[in-house]
Coordinates of C-alpha atoms in Angstrom, one line a residue:
X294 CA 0.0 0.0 0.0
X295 CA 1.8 3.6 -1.1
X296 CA 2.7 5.8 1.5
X297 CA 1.9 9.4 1.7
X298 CA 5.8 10.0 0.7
X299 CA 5.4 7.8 -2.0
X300 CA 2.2 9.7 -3.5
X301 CA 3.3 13.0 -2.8
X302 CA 7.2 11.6 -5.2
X303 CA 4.7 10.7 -7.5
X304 CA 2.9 14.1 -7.6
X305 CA 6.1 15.5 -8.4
X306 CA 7.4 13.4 -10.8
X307 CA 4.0 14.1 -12.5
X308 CA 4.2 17.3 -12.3
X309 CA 7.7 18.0 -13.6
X310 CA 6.8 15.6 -16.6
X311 CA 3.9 18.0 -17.2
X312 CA 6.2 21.3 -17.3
X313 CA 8.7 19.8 -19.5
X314 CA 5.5 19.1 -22.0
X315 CA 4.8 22.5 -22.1
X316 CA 8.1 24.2 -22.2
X317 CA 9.6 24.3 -25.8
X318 CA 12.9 25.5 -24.2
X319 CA 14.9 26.7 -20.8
X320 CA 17.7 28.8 -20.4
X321 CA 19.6 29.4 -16.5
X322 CA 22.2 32.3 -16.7
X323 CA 23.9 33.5 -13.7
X324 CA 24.6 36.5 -12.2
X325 CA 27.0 37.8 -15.1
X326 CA 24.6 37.1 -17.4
X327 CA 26.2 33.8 -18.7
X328 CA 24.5 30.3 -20.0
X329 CA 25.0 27.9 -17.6
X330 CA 22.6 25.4 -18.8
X331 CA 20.2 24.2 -21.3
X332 CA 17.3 22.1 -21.7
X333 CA 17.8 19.6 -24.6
X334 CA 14.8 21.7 -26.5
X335 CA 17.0 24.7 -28.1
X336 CA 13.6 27.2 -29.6
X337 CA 15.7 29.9 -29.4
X338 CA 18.1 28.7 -32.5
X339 CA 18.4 25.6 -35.2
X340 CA 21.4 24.1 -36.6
X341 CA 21.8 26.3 -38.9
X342 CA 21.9 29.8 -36.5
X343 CA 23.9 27.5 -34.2
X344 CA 26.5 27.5 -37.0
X345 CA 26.3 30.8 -38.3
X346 CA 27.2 31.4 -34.3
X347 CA 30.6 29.5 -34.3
X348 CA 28.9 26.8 -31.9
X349 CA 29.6 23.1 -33.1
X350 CA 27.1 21.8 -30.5
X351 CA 24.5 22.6 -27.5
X352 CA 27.3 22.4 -24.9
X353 CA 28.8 24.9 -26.7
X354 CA 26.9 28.1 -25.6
X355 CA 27.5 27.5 -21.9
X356 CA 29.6 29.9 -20.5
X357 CA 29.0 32.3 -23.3
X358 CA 26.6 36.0 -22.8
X359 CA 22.7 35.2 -23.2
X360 CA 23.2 38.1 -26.0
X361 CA 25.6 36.0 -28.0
X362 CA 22.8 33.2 -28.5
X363 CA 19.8 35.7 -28.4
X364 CA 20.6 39.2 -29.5
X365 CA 17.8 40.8 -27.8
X366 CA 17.8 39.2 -24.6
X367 CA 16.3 40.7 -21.3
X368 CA 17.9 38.1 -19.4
X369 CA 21.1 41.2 -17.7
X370 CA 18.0 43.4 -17.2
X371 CA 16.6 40.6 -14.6
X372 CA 20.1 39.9 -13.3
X373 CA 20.4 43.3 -13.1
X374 CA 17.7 44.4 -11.4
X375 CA 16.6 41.7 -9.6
X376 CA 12.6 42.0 -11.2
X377 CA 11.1 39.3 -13.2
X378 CA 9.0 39.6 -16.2
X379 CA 6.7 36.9 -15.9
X380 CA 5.3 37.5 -18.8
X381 CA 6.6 38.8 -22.4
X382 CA 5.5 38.5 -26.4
X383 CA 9.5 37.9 -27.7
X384 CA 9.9 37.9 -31.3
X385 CA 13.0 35.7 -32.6
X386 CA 13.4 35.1 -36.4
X387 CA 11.0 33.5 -37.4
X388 CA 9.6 32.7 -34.3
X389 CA 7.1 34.3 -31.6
X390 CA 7.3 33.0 -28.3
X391 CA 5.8 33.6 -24.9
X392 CA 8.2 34.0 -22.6
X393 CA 8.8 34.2 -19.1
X394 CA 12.0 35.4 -17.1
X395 CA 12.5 34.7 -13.5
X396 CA 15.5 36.0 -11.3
X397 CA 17.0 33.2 -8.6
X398 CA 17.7 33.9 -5.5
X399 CA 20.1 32.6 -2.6
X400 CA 19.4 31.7 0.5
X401 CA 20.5 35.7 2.1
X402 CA 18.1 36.9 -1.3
X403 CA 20.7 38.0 -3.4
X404 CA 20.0 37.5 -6.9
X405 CA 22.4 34.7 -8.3
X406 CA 21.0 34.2 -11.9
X407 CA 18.3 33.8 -13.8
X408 CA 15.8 31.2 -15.6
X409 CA 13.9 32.1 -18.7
X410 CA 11.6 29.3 -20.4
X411 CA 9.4 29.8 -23.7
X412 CA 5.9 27.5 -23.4
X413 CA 5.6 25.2 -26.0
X414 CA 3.5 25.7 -29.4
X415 CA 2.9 29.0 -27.8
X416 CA 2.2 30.5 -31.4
X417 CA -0.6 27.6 -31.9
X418 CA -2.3 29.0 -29.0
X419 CA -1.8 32.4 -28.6
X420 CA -2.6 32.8 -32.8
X421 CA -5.0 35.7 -31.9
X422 CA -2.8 37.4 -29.4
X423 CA 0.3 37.1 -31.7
X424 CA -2.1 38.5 -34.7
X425 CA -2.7 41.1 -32.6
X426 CA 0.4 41.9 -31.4
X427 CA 1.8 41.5 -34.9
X428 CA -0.9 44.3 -36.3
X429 CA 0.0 46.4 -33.5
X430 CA 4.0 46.4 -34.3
X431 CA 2.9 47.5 -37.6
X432 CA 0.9 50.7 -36.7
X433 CA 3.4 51.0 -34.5
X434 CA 6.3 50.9 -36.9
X435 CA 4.1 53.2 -38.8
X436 CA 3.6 55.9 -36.3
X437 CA 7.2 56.0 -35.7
X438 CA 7.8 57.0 -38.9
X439 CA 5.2 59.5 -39.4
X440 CA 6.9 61.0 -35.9
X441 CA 10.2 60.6 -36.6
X442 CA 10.4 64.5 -35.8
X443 CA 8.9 64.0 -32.7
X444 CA 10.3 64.7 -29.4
X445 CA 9.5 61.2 -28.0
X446 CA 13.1 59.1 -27.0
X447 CA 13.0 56.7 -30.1
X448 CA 15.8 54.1 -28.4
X449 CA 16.2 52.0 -25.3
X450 CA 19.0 50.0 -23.7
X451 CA 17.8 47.3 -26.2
X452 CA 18.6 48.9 -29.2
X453 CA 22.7 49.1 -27.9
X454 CA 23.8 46.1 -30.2
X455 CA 26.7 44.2 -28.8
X456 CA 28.2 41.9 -25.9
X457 CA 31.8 42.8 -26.2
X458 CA 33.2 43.5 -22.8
X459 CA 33.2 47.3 -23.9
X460 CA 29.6 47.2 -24.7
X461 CA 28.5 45.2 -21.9
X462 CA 30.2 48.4 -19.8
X463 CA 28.5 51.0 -21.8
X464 CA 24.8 49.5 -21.1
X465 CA 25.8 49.2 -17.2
X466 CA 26.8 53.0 -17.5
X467 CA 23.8 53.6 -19.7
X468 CA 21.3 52.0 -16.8
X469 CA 23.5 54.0 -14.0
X470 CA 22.5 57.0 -15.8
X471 CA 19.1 56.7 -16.3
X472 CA 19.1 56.5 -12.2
X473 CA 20.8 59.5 -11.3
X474 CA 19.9 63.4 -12.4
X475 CA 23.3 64.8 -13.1
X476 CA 24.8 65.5 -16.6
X477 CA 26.0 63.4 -18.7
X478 CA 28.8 63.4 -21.4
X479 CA 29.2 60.8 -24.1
X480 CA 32.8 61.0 -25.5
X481 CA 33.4 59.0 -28.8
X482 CA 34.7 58.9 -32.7
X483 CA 31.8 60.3 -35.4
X484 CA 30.0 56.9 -35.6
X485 CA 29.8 54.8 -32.8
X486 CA 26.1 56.1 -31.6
X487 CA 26.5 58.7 -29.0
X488 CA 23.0 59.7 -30.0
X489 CA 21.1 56.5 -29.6
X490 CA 23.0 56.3 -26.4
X491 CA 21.4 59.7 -25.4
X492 CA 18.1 58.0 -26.3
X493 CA 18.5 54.8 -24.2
X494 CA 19.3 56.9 -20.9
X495 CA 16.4 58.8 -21.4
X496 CA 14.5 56.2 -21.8
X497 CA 15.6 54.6 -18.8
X498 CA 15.2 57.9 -16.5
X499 CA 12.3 59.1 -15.0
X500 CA 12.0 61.9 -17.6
X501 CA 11.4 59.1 -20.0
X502 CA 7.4 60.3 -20.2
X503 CA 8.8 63.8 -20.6
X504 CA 10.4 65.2 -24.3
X505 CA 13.5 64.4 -25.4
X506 CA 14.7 67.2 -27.2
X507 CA 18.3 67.3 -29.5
X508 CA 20.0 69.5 -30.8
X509 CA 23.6 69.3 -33.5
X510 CA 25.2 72.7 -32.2
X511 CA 27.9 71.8 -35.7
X512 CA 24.9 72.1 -38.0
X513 CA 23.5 75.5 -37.3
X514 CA 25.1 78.9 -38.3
X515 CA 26.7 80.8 -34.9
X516 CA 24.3 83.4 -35.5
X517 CA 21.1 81.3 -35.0
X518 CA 22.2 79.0 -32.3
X519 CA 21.4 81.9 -29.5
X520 CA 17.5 81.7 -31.1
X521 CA 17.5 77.6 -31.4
X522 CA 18.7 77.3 -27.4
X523 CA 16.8 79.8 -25.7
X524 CA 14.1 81.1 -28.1
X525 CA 12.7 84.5 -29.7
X526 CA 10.3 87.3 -28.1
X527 CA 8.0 88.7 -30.5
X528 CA 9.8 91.1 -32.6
X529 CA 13.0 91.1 -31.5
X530 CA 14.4 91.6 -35.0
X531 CA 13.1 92.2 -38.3
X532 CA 11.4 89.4 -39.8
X533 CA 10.7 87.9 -36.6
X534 CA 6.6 86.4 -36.0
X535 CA 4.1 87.7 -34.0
X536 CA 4.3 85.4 -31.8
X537 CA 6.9 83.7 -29.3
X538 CA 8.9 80.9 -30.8
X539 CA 10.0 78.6 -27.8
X540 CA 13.6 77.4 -28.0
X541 CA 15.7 74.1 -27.4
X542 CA 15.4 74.5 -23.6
X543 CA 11.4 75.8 -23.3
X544 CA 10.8 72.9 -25.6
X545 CA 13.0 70.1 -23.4
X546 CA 11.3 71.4 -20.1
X547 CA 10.8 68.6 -18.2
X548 CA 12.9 66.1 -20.3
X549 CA 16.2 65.7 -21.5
X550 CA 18.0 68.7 -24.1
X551 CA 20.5 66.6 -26.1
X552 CA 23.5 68.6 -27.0
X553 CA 25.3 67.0 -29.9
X554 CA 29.0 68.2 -31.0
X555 CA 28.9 70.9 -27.9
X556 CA 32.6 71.3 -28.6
X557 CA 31.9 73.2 -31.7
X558 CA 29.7 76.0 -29.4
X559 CA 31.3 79.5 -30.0
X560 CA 32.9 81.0 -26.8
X561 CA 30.4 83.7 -26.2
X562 CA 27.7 81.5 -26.4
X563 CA 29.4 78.5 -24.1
X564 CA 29.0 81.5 -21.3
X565 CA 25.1 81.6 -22.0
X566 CA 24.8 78.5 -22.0
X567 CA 26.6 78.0 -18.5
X568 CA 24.4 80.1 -16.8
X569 CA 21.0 78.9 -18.3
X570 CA 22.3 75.6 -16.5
X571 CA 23.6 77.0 -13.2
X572 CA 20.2 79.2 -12.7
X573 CA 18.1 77.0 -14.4
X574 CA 16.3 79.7 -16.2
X575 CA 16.8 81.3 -19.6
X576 CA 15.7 85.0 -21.0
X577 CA 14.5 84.7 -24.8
X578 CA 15.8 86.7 -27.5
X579 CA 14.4 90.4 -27.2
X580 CA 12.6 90.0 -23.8
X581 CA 12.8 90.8 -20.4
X582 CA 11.2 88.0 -19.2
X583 CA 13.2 85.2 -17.6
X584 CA 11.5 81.8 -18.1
X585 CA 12.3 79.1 -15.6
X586 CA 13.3 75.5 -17.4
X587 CA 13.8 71.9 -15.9
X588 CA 15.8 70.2 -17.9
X589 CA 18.4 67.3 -17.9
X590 CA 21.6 67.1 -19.8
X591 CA 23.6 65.0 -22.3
X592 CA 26.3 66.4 -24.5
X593 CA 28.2 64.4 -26.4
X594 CA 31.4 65.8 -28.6
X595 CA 34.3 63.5 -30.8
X596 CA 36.5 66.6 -30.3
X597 CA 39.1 66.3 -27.2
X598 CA 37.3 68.7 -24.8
X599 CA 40.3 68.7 -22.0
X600 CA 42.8 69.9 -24.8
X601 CA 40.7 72.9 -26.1
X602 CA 39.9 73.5 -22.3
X603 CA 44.2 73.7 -21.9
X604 CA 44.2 76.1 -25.2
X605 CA 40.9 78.2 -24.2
X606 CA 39.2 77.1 -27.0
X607 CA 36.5 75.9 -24.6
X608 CA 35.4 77.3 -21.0
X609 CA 36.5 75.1 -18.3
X610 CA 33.9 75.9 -16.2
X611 CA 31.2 74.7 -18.2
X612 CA 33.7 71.8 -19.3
X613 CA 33.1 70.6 -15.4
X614 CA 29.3 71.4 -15.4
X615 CA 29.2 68.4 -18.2
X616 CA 31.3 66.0 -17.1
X617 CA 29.9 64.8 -14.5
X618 CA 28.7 61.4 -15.5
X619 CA 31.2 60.7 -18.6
X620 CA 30.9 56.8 -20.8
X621 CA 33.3 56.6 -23.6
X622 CA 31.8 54.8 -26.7
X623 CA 34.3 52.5 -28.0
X624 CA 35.3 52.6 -31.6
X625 CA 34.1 50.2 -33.6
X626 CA 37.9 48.4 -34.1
X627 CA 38.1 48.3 -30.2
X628 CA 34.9 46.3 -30.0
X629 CA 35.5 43.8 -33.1
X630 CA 33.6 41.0 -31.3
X631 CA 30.2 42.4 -31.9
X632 CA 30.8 43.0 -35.6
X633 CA 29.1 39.7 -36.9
X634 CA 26.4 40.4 -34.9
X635 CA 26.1 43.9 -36.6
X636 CA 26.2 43.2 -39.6
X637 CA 23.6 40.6 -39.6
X638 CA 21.4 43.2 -38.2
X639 CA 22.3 45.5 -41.1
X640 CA 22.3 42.8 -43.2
X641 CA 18.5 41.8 -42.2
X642 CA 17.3 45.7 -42.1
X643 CA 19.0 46.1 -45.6
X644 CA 16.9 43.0 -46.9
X645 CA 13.7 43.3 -45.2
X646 CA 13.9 47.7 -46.9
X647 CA 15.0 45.8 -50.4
X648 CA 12.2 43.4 -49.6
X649 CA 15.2 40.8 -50.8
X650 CA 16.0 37.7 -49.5
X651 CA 18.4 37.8 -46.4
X652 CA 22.1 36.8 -47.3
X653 CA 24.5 35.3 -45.4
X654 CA 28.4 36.2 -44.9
X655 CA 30.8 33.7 -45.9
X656 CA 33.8 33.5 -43.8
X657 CA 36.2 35.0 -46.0
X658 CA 33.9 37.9 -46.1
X659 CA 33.8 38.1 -42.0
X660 CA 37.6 38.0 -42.5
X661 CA 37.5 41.2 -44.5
X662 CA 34.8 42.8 -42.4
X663 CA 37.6 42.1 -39.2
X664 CA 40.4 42.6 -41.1
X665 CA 39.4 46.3 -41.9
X666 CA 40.2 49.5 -39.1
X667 CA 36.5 51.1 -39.6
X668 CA 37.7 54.6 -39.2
X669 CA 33.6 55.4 -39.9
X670 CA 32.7 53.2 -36.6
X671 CA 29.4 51.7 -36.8
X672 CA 27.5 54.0 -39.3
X673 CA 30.4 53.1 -41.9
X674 CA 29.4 49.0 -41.4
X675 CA 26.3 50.0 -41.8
X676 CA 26.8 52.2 -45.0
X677 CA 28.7 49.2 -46.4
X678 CA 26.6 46.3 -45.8
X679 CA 23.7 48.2 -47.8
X680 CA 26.6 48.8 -50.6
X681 CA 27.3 45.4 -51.0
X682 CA 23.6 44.1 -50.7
X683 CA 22.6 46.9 -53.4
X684 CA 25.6 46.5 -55.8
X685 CA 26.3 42.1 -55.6
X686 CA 24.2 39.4 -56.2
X687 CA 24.1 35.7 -55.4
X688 CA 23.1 33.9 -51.8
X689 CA 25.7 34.5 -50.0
X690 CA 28.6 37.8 -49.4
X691 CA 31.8 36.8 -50.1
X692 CA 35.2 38.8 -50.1
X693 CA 35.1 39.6 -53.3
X694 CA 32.1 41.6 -53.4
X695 CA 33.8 43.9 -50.9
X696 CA 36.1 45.1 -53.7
X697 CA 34.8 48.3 -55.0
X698 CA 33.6 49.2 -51.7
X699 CA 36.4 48.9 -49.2
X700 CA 40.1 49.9 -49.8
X701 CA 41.7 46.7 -52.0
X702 CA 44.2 46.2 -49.0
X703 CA 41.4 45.3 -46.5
X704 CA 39.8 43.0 -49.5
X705 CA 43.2 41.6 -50.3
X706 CA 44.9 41.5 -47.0
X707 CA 46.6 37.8 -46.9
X708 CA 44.9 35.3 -44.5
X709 CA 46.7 35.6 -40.6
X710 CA 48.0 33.1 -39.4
X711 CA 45.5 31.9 -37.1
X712 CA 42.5 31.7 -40.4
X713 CA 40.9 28.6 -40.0
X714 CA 40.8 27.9 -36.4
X715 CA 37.7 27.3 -34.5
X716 CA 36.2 30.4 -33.4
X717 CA 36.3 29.1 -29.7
X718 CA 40.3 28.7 -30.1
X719 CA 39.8 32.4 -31.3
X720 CA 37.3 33.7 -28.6
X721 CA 39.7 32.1 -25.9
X722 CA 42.9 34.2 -27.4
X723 CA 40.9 37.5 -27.7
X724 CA 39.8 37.1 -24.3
X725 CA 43.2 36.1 -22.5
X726 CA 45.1 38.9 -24.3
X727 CA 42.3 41.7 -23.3
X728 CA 42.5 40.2 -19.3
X729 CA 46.8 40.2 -19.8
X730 CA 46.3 43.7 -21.1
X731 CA 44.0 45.0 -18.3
X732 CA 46.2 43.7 -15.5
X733 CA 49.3 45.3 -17.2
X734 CA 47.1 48.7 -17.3
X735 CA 46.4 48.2 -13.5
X736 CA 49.5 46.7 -12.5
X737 CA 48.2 43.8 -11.2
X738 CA 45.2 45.5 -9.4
X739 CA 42.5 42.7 -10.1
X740 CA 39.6 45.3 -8.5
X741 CA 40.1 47.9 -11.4
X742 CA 41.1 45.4 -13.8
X743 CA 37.5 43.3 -13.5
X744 CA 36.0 46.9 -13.4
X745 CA 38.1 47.7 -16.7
X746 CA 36.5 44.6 -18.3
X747 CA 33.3 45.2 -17.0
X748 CA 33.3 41.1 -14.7
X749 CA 33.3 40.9 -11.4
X750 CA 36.1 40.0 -9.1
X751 CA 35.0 35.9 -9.0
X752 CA 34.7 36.1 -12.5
X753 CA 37.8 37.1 -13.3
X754 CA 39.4 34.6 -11.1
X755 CA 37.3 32.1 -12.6
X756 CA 39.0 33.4 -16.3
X757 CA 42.8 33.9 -14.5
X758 CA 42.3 29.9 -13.6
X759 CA 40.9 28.8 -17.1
X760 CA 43.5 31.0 -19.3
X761 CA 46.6 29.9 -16.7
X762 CA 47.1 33.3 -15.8
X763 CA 48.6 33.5 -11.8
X764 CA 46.3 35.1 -9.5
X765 CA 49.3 37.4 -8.2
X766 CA 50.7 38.6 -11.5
X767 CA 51.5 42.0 -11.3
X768 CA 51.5 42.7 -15.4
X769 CA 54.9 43.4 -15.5
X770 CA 56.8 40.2 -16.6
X771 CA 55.4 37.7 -18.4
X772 CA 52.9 35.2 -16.8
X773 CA 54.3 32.7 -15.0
X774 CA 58.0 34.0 -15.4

């Protein structure tokens, strides 16, 4: 005769059989963010994008970022923050999935990783929601477009493609911001997205209801950028309206004024502008009326502001009021890990504007695509990805196709040594020489160097242990001498 044990081992067993029937797939990350296991159901790629990834088999995405195997991933966001999101539409490729993300907790409740799990046939039976949702994405691409002018944020923290250690350090620093109410000041080459970046921190502020307003301080003449920041009274000069045009600051009250290139502001006006952020208040063109303004900050510049602040071409006081919360965008050629997954993206917006079938990058073509500096950052990779989808033909992008579009030495560069190796042989070197490099920076200080490389402390010993790397070298001989 069972036992009450015995019936309540069978109710479990029961029930776990009936989860794993309606789960189509299961991933457990931990608190970096990291795969740490699998279920043997892998929705969230097929052979084929397992490939196209470098991964020879399941076992090989464990230990790799959740944004490696799915780009989008909200998996750090629950690390991160320590909420769940029980319950979330997720569009990947081809497929729409119901998803649910749960943070794990230790026994002191200290998040320790995370579990995400996709029920099965959830298209089947969510057909009408999924329709739904579908028709909604499209009125909602639609709107976007009809107000691309408008002074709504148009990018979050999802929309900063990458998982590069340098990335992965921006979108912390992109998060941190979107906490805190000081200025910011995004410092980075002409390319590499200082304005989306501006975007995703207002997005992620409390201001993110409010207007995001921007502003290129390069493109306007000197003489009109006085009447763009602060606005014109009625009649203040000939030609001017009858009635009050608001400028950059009445317009951003209550959100975010973006400042783009602020180190190509004229002197006189840097003075103007230093005071409309010290008295939060500005006095329109041709009136006496001073007009109180809330606003927060971001300027961004690819101009060395602490040089011109040396030679006076830039005030050092108002230098100081901005940088207060600085992130440096990596170049594109410092962050050459995430450029696969770029240009798939470009390569899938280019095809889907086209309304052409999506093509796929040999390998000699990825060898090009690394093998080139990208002085143009990201905008330049994207420039060329819709050159070579617009001027080649044929299913897949090879090297060859790059050569009216990229200098002939980046198409014609001779294969490195190292061609042909498996990309985890690659990853592995890439990654030991950027935690050598970081202790040599720091000499030897593991706190700054796991900071540097945006990991904590345990992970880095955890990589110092796996690349044989002693725990005590102080980056100034060679490991292990």
């Amino acid at each position: 005769m069972p036992t009450g044990r015995d019936e309540q081992f069978a109710a479990a067993r029961a029930l776990m059989a009936m989860i794993d029937e309606m789960i189509d797939g299961a991933i457990l990350v931990d608190r970096d963010a990291r795969i740490v296991w699998s279920n043997d159901k892998h929705v969230w790629f097929n052979d084929k994008q397992m490939a196209s990834l470098g991964f020879r088999s399941p076992a090989d995405i464990v230990g790799q970022p959740v944004e490696r195997v799915i780009p989008h991933s909200r998996m750090r966001e629950v690390v991160e923050t320590g909420r769940s999101l029980p319950l979330d539409i997720m569009r990947y490729g081809e497929h729409t999935l119901l998803v649910s993300r749960l943070p794990l907790r230790d026994g002191q409740g200290e998040v320790i990783g995370a579990l995400a799990f996709a029920l099965k046939n959830s298209l089947t039976y969510l057909r009408p929601i999924a329709d739904r949702f579908n028709k909604l994405q499209s009125r909602l691409a639609r709107m976007e477009r009809e107000l691309a002018s408008s002074r709504a944020s148009k990018y979050t923290v999802e929309n900063l493609i990458g998982f590069s250690p340098a990335m992965l350090q921006v979108k912390r620093l992109v998060r941190k911001a979107g906490q805190i109410h000081s200025a910011v000041l995004l410092l980075g080459e002409t390319g590499t997205g200082k304005e989306l970046v501006a975007h995703a921190i207002h997005a992620a502020s409390d201001r993110g209801d409010h207007p995001f307003v921007g502003i290129n301080v390069a493109a306007i003449p000197e003489s009109l950028l006085e009447a763009e920041f602060f606005g014109v009274a009625p009649g203040a000069y000939t030609g001017a309206g009858r009635q009050p045009r608001p400028g950059k600051f009445q317009l951003a009250h209550g959100g975010t004024l973006f400042l783009d290139e602020i180190g190509d502001m004229p002197l006189p006006l840097q003075g103007k502008l230093l005071r409309a952020l010290q008295e939060r208040e500005v006095e329109p063109l041709g009136s006496n009326q001073i007009v109180k303004v809330d606003v927060r900050i971001i300027a961004a510049t690819s101009r060395p502001l602490p040089e011109m602040v040396r030679s006076g071409a830039f005030r050092s006081d108002l230098y100081y009021r901005l940088n207060v919360f600085p992130i440096h965008l990596p170049a594109l050629r410092e962050r050459k890990e995430d450029l696969e997954i770029l240009a798939s993206l470009f390569l899938e917006r280019t095809a889907m504007s086209l309304h052409q079938p999506m093509r796929d990058l040999t390998p000699s073509a990825l060898g090009v695509l690394h093998g080139y500096d990208w002085p143009g950052n990201v905008r330049e990779l994207a420039n060329v990805i819709e050159q070579v989808c617009v001027r080649t033909e044929g299913e897949t992008i090879t090297a060859e196709d790059f050569t009216d579009i990229l200098p002939k030495a980046a198409v014609h560069r001779p294969a490195s040594p190292g061609a042909g190796r498996p990309l985890s042989e690659a990853v592995d070197e890439l990654e030991r020489s950027l935690i050598l490099a970081a202790l040599k920076e720091t000499h030897g200080n593991k706190f700054e160097a796991a900071r540097n490389l945006g990991l904590s402390r345990t992970n880095l010993y955890a990589k110092l242990r796996k690349h044989d790397i002693p725990s005590d070298w102080d980056g100034r001989d060679k490991p292990g001498s």
